[in-house]
PDB file of C-alpha atoms and ligand atoms in Angstrom:
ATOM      1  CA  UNK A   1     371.966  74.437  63.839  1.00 44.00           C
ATOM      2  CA  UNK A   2     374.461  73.697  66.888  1.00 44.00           C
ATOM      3  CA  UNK A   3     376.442  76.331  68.626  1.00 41.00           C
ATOM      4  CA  UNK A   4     379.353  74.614  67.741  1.00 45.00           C
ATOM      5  CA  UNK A   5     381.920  77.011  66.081  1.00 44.00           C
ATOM      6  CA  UNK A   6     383.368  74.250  63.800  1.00 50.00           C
ATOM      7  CA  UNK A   7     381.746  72.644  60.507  1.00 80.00           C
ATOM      8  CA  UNK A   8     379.767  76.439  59.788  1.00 92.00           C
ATOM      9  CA  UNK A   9     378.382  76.441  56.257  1.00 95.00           C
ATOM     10  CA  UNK A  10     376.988  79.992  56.416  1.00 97.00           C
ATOM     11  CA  UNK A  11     375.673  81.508  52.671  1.00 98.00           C
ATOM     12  CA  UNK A  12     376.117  85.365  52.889  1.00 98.00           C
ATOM     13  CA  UNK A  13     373.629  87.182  50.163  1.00 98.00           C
ATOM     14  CA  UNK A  14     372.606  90.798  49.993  1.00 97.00           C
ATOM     15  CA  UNK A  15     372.567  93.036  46.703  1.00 96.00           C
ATOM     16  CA  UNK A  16     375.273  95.332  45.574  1.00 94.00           C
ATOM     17  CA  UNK A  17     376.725  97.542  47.835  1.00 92.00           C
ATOM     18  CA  UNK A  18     375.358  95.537  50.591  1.00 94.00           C
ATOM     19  CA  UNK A  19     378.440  95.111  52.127  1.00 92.00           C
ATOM     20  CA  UNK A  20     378.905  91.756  51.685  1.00 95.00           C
ATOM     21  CA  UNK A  21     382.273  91.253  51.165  1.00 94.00           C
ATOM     22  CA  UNK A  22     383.371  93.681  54.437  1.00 94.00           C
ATOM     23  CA  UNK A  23     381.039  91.204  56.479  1.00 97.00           C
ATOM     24  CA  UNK A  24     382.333  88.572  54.929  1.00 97.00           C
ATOM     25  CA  UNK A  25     385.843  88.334  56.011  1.00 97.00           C
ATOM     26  CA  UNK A  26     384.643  89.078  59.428  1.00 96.00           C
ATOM     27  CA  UNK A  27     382.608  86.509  59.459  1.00 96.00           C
ATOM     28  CA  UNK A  28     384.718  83.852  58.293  1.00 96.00           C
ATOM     29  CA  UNK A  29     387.322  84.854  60.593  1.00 95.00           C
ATOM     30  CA  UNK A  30     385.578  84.465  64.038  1.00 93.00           C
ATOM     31  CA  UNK A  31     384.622  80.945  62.621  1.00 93.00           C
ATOM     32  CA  UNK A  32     387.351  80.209  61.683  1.00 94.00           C
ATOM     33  CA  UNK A  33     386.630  78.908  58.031  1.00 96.00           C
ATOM     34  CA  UNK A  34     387.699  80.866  54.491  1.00 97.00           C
ATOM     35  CA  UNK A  35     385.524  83.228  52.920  1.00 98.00           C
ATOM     36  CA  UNK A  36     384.774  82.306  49.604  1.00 98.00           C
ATOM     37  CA  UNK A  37     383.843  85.217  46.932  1.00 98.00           C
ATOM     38  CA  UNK A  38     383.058  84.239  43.815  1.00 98.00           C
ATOM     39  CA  UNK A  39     383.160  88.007  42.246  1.00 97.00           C
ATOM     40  CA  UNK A  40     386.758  87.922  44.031  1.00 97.00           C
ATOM     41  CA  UNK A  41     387.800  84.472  42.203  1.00 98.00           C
ATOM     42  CA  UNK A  42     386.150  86.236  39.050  1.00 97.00           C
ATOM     43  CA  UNK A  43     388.647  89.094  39.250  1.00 96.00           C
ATOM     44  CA  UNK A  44     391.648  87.642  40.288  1.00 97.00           C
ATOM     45  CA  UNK A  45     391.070  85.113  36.813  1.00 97.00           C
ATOM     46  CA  UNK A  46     390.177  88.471  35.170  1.00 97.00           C
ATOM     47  CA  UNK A  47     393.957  89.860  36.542  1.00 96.00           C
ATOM     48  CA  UNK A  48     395.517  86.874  35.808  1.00 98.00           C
ATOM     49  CA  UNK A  49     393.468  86.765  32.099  1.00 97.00           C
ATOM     50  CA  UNK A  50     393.226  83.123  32.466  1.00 97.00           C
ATOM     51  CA  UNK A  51     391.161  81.077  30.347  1.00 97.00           C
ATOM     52  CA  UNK A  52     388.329  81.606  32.883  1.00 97.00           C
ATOM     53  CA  UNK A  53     388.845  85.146  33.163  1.00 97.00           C
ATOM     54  CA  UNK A  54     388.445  85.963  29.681  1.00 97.00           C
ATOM     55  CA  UNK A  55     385.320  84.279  29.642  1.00 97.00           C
ATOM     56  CA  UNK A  56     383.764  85.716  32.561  1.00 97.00           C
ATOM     57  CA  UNK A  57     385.171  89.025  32.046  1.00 97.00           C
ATOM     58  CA  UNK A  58     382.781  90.287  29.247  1.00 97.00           C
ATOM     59  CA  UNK A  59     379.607  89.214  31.697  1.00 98.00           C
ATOM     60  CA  UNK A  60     381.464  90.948  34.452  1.00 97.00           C
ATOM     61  CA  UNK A  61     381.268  94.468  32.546  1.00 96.00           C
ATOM     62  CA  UNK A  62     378.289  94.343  31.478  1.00 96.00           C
ATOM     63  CA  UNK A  63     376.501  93.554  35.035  1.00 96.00           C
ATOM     64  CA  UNK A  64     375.300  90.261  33.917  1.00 98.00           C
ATOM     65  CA  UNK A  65     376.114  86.989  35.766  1.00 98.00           C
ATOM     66  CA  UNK A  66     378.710  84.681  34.534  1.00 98.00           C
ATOM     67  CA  UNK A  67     376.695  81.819  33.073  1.00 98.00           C
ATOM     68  CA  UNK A  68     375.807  79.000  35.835  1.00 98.00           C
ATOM     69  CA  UNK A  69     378.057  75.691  34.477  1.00 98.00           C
ATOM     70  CA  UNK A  70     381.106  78.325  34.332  1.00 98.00           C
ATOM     71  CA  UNK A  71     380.213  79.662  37.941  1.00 98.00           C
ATOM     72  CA  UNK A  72     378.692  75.712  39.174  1.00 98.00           C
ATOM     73  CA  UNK A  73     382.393  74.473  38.025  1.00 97.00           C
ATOM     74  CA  UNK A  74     384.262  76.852  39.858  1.00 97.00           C
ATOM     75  CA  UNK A  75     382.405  76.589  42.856  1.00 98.00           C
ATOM     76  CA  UNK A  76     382.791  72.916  43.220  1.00 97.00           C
ATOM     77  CA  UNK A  77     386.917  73.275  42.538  1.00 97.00           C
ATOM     78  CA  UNK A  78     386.989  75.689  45.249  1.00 97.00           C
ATOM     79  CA  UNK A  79     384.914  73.796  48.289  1.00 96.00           C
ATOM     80  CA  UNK A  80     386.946  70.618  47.245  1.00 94.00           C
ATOM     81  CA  UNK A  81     389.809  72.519  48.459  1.00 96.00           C
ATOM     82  CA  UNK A  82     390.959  71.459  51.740  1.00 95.00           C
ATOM     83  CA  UNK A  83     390.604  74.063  53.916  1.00 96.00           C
ATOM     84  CA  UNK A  84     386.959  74.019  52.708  1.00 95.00           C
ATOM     85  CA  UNK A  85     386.466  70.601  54.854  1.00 92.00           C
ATOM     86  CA  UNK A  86     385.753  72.443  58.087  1.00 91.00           C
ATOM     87  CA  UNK A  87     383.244  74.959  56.919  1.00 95.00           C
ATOM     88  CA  UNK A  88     383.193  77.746  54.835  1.00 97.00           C
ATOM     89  CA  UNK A  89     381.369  81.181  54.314  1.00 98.00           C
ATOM     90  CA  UNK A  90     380.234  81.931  50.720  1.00 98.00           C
ATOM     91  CA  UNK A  91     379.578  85.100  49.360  1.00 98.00           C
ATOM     92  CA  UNK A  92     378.150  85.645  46.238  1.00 97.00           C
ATOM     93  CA  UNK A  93     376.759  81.951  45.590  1.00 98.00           C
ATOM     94  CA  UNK A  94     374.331  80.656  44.896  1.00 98.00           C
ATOM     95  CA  UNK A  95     372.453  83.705  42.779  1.00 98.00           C
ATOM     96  CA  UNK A  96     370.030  81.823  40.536  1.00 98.00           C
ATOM     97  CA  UNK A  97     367.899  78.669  41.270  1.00 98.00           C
ATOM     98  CA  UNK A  98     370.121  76.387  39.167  1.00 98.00           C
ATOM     99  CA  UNK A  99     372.795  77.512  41.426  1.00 98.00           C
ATOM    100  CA  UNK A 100     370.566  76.535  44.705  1.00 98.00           C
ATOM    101  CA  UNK A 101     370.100  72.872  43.064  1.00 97.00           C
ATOM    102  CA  UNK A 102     374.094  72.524  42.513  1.00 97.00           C
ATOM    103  CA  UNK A 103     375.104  73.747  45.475  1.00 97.00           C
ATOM    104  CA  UNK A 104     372.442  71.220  47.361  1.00 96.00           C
ATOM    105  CA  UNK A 105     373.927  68.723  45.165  1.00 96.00           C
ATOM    106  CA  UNK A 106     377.288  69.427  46.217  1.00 95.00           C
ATOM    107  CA  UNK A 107     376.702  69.367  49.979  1.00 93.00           C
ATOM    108  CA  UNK A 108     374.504  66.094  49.694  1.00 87.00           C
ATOM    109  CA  UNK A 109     377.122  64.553  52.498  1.00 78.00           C
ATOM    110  CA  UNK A 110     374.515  65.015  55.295  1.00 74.00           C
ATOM    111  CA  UNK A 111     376.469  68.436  56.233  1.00 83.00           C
ATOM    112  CA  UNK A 112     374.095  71.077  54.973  1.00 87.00           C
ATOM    113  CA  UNK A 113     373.619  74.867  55.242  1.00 95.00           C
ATOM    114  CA  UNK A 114     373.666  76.040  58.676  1.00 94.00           C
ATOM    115  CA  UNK A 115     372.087  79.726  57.994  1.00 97.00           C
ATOM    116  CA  UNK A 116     371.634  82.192  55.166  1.00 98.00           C
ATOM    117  CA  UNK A 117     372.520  85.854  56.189  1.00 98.00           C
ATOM    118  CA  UNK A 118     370.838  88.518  54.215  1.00 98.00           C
ATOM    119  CA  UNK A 119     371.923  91.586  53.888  1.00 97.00           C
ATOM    120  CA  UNK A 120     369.320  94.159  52.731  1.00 95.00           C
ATOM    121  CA  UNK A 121     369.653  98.260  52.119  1.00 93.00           C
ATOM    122  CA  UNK A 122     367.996 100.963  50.576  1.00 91.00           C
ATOM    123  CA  UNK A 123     368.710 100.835  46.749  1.00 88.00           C
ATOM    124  CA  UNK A 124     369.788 105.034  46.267  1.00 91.00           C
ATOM    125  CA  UNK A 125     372.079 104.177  49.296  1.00 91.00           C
ATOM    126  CA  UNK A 126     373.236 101.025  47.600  1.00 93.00           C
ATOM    127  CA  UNK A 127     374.203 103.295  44.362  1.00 92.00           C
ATOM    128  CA  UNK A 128     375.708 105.668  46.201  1.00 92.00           C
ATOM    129  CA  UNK A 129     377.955 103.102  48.242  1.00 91.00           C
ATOM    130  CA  UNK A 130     379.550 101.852  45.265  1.00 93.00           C
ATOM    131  CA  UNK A 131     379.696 105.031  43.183  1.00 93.00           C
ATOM    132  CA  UNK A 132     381.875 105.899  46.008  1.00 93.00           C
ATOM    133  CA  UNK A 133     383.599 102.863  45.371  1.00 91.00           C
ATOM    134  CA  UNK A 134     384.652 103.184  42.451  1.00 91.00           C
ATOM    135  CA  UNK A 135     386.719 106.200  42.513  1.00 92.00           C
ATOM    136  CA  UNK A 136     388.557 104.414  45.211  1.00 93.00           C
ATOM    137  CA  UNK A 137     388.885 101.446  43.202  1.00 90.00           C
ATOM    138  CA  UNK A 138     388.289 101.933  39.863  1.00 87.00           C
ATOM    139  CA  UNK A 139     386.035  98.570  39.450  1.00 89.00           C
ATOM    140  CA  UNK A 140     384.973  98.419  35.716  1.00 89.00           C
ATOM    141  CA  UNK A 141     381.419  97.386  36.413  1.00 93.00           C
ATOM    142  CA  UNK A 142     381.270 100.318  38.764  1.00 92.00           C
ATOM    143  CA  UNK A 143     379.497 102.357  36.369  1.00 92.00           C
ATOM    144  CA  UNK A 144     376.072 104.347  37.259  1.00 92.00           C
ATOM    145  CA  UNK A 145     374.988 102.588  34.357  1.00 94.00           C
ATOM    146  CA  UNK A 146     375.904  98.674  34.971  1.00 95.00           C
ATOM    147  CA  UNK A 147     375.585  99.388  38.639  1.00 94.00           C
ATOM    148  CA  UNK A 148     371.652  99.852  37.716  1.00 94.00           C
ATOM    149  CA  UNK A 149     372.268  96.473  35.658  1.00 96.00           C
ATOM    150  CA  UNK A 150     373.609  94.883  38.596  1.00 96.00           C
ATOM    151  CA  UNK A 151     370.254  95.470  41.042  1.00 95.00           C
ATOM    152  CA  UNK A 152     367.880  94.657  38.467  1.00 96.00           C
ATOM    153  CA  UNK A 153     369.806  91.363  37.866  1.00 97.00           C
ATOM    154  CA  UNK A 154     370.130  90.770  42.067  1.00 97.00           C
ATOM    155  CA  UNK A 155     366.017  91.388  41.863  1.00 96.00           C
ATOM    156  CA  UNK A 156     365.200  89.350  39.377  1.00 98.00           C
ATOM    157  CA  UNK A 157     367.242  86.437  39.676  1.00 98.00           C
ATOM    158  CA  UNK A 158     368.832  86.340  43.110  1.00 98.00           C
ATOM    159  CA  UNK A 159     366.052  87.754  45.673  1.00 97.00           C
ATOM    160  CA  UNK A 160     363.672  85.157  44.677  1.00 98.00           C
ATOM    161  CA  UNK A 161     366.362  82.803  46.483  1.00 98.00           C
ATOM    162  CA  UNK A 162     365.640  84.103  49.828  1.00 98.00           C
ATOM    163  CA  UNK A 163     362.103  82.457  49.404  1.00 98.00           C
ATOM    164  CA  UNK A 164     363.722  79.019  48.542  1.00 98.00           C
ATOM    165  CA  UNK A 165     365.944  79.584  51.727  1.00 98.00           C
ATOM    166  CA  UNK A 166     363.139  80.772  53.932  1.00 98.00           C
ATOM    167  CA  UNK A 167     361.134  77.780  53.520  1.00 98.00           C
ATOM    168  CA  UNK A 168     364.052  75.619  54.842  1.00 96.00           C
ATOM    169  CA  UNK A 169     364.285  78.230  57.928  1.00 96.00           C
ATOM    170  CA  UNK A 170     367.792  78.764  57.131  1.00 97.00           C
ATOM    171  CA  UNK A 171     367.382  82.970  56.706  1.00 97.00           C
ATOM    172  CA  UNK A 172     368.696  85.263  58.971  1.00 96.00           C
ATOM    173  CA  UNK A 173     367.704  89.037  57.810  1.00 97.00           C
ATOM    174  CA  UNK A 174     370.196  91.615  59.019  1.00 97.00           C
ATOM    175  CA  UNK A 175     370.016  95.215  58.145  1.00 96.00           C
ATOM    176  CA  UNK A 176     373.020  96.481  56.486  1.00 95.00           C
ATOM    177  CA  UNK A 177     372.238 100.239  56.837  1.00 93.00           C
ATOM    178  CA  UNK A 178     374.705 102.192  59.033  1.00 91.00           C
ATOM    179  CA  UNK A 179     378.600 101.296  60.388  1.00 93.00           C
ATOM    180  CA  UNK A 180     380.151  98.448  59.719  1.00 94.00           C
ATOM    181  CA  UNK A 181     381.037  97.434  63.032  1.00 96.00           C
ATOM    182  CA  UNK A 182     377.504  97.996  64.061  1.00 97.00           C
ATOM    183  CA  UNK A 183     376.219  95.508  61.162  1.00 97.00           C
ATOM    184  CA  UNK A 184     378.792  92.737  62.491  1.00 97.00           C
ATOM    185  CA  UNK A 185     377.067  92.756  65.924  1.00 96.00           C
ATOM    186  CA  UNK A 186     373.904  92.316  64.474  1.00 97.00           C
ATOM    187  CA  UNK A 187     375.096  89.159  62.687  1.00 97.00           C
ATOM    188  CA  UNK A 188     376.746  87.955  65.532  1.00 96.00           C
ATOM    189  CA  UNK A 189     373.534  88.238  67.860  1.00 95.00           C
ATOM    190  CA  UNK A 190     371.235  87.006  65.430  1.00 94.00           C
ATOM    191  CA  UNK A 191     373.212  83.898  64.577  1.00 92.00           C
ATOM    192  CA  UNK A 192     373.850  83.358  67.929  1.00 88.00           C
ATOM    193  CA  UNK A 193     369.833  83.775  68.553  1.00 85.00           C
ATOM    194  CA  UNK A 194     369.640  81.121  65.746  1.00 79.00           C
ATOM    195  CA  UNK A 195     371.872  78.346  67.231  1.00 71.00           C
ATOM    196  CA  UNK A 196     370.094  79.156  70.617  1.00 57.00           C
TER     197      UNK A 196
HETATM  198  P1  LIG B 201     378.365  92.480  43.378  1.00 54.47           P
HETATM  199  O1  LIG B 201     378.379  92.837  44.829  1.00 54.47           O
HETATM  200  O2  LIG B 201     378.210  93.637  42.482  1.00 54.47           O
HETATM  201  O3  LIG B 201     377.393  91.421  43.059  1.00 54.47           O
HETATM  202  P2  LIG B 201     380.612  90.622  43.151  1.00 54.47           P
HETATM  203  O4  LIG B 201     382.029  90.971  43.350  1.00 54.47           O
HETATM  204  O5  LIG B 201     379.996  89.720  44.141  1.00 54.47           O
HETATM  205  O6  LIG B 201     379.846  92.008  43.045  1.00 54.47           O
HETATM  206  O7  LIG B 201     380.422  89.981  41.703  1.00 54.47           O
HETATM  207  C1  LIG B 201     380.916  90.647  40.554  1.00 54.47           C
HETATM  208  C2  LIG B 201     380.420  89.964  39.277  1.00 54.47           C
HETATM  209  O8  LIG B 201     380.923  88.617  39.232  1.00 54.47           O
HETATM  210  C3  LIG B 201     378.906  89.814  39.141  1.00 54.47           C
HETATM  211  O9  LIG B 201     378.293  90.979  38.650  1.00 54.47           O
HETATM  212  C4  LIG B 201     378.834  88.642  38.155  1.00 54.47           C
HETATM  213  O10 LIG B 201     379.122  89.035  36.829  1.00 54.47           O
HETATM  214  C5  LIG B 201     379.979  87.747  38.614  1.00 54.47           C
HETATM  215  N1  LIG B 201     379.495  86.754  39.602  1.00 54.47           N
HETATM  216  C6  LIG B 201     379.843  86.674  40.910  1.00 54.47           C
HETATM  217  N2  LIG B 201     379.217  85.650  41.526  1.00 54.47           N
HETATM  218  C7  LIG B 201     378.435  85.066  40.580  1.00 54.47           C
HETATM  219  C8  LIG B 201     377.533  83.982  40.580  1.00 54.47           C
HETATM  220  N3  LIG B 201     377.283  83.255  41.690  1.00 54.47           N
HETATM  221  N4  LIG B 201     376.909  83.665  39.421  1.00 54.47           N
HETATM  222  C9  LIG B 201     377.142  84.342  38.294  1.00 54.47           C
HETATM  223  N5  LIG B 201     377.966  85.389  38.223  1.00 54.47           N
HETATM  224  C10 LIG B 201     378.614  85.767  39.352  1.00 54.47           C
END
């Protein structure tokens, strides 16, 4: 990876509640690039109750993840977009295997992955997090019940990623435990650490 603050492709992962999508933003603003949240693009079809949204929408509810050729589609839309072309930050994708292989296939223009930042928390502080949430703002699959749902799905199909990702020395562990400002640093230093 180069130090260079342009061209970052930078895959933010972490379970439920990590705080991804506060890091996120951050993130992508110091470099400059857009963050790119598929559970955001999710809602906002879900709002909108396009044809997408009412597809994804009963996955959504339940916990579940949005089959991969609906989520693989939309993915490759969005980077096409131009403001993708410098770099971009995604959060929330890949989350299963097939995922991994279509993203690699997407970025197969000799620009690849510059780091994977994981995100990692207790998982009765992770419940607690978004219970909290959600009577701030009112997410329907911010249930005690789908919330459950949610982890076991990050477990079983999304942790095993961080394997894949490891073996290409791309991960960057940061613990997500405390303030949010203090979380930040520590992806700031360790990144920088990386590009040393
Ligand atoms: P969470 O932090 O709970 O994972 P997100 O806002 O990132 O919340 O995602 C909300 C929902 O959107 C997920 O539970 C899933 O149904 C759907 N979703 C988001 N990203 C993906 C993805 N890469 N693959 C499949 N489904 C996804």
């Amino acid at each position: 990876m180069t130090s260079n603050r342009t061209g970052m492709r930078i895959i933010l992962m972490g379970p439920p509640g990590a705080g991804k999508g506060t890091q996120a933003k951050v993130i992508a603003n110091h470099f400059g690039i857009p963050a790119i949240s598929t559970g955001d693009i999710f809602r906002a079809n879900v709002a909108g109750k396009t044809e997408l949204g009412v597809e994804a929408q009963r996955y959504m509810d339940a916990g579940e993840y949005v089959p991969d050729e609906i989520t693989n589609a939309m993915v490759r839309d969005r980077l096409a977009q131009p403001d993708a072309e410098p770099g971009f930050l995604l959060d929330g994708y890949p989350r299963t295997l097939a995922q991994v292989e279509e993203l690699d296939g997407m970025l197969a223009d000799g620009h690849p992955v510059n780091a994977v930042v994981v995100l990692t928390a207790d998982s009765e502080e992770l419940i607690a997090r978004l219970l909290q949430r959600a009577q701030i703002e009112g997410r329907a699959d911010d249930t005690e019940e789908v919330i459950r749902r949610r982890q076991e799905v990050y477990t079983e199909q999304t942790a095993p990623l961080i394997e894949v990702y490891a073996g290409r020395g791309l991960v960057v562990e940061i613990d997500g435990m405390g303030e949010i400002d203090a979380v930040t640093h520590r992806i700031f230093d360790a990144l920088e650490s990386q590009a040393g």
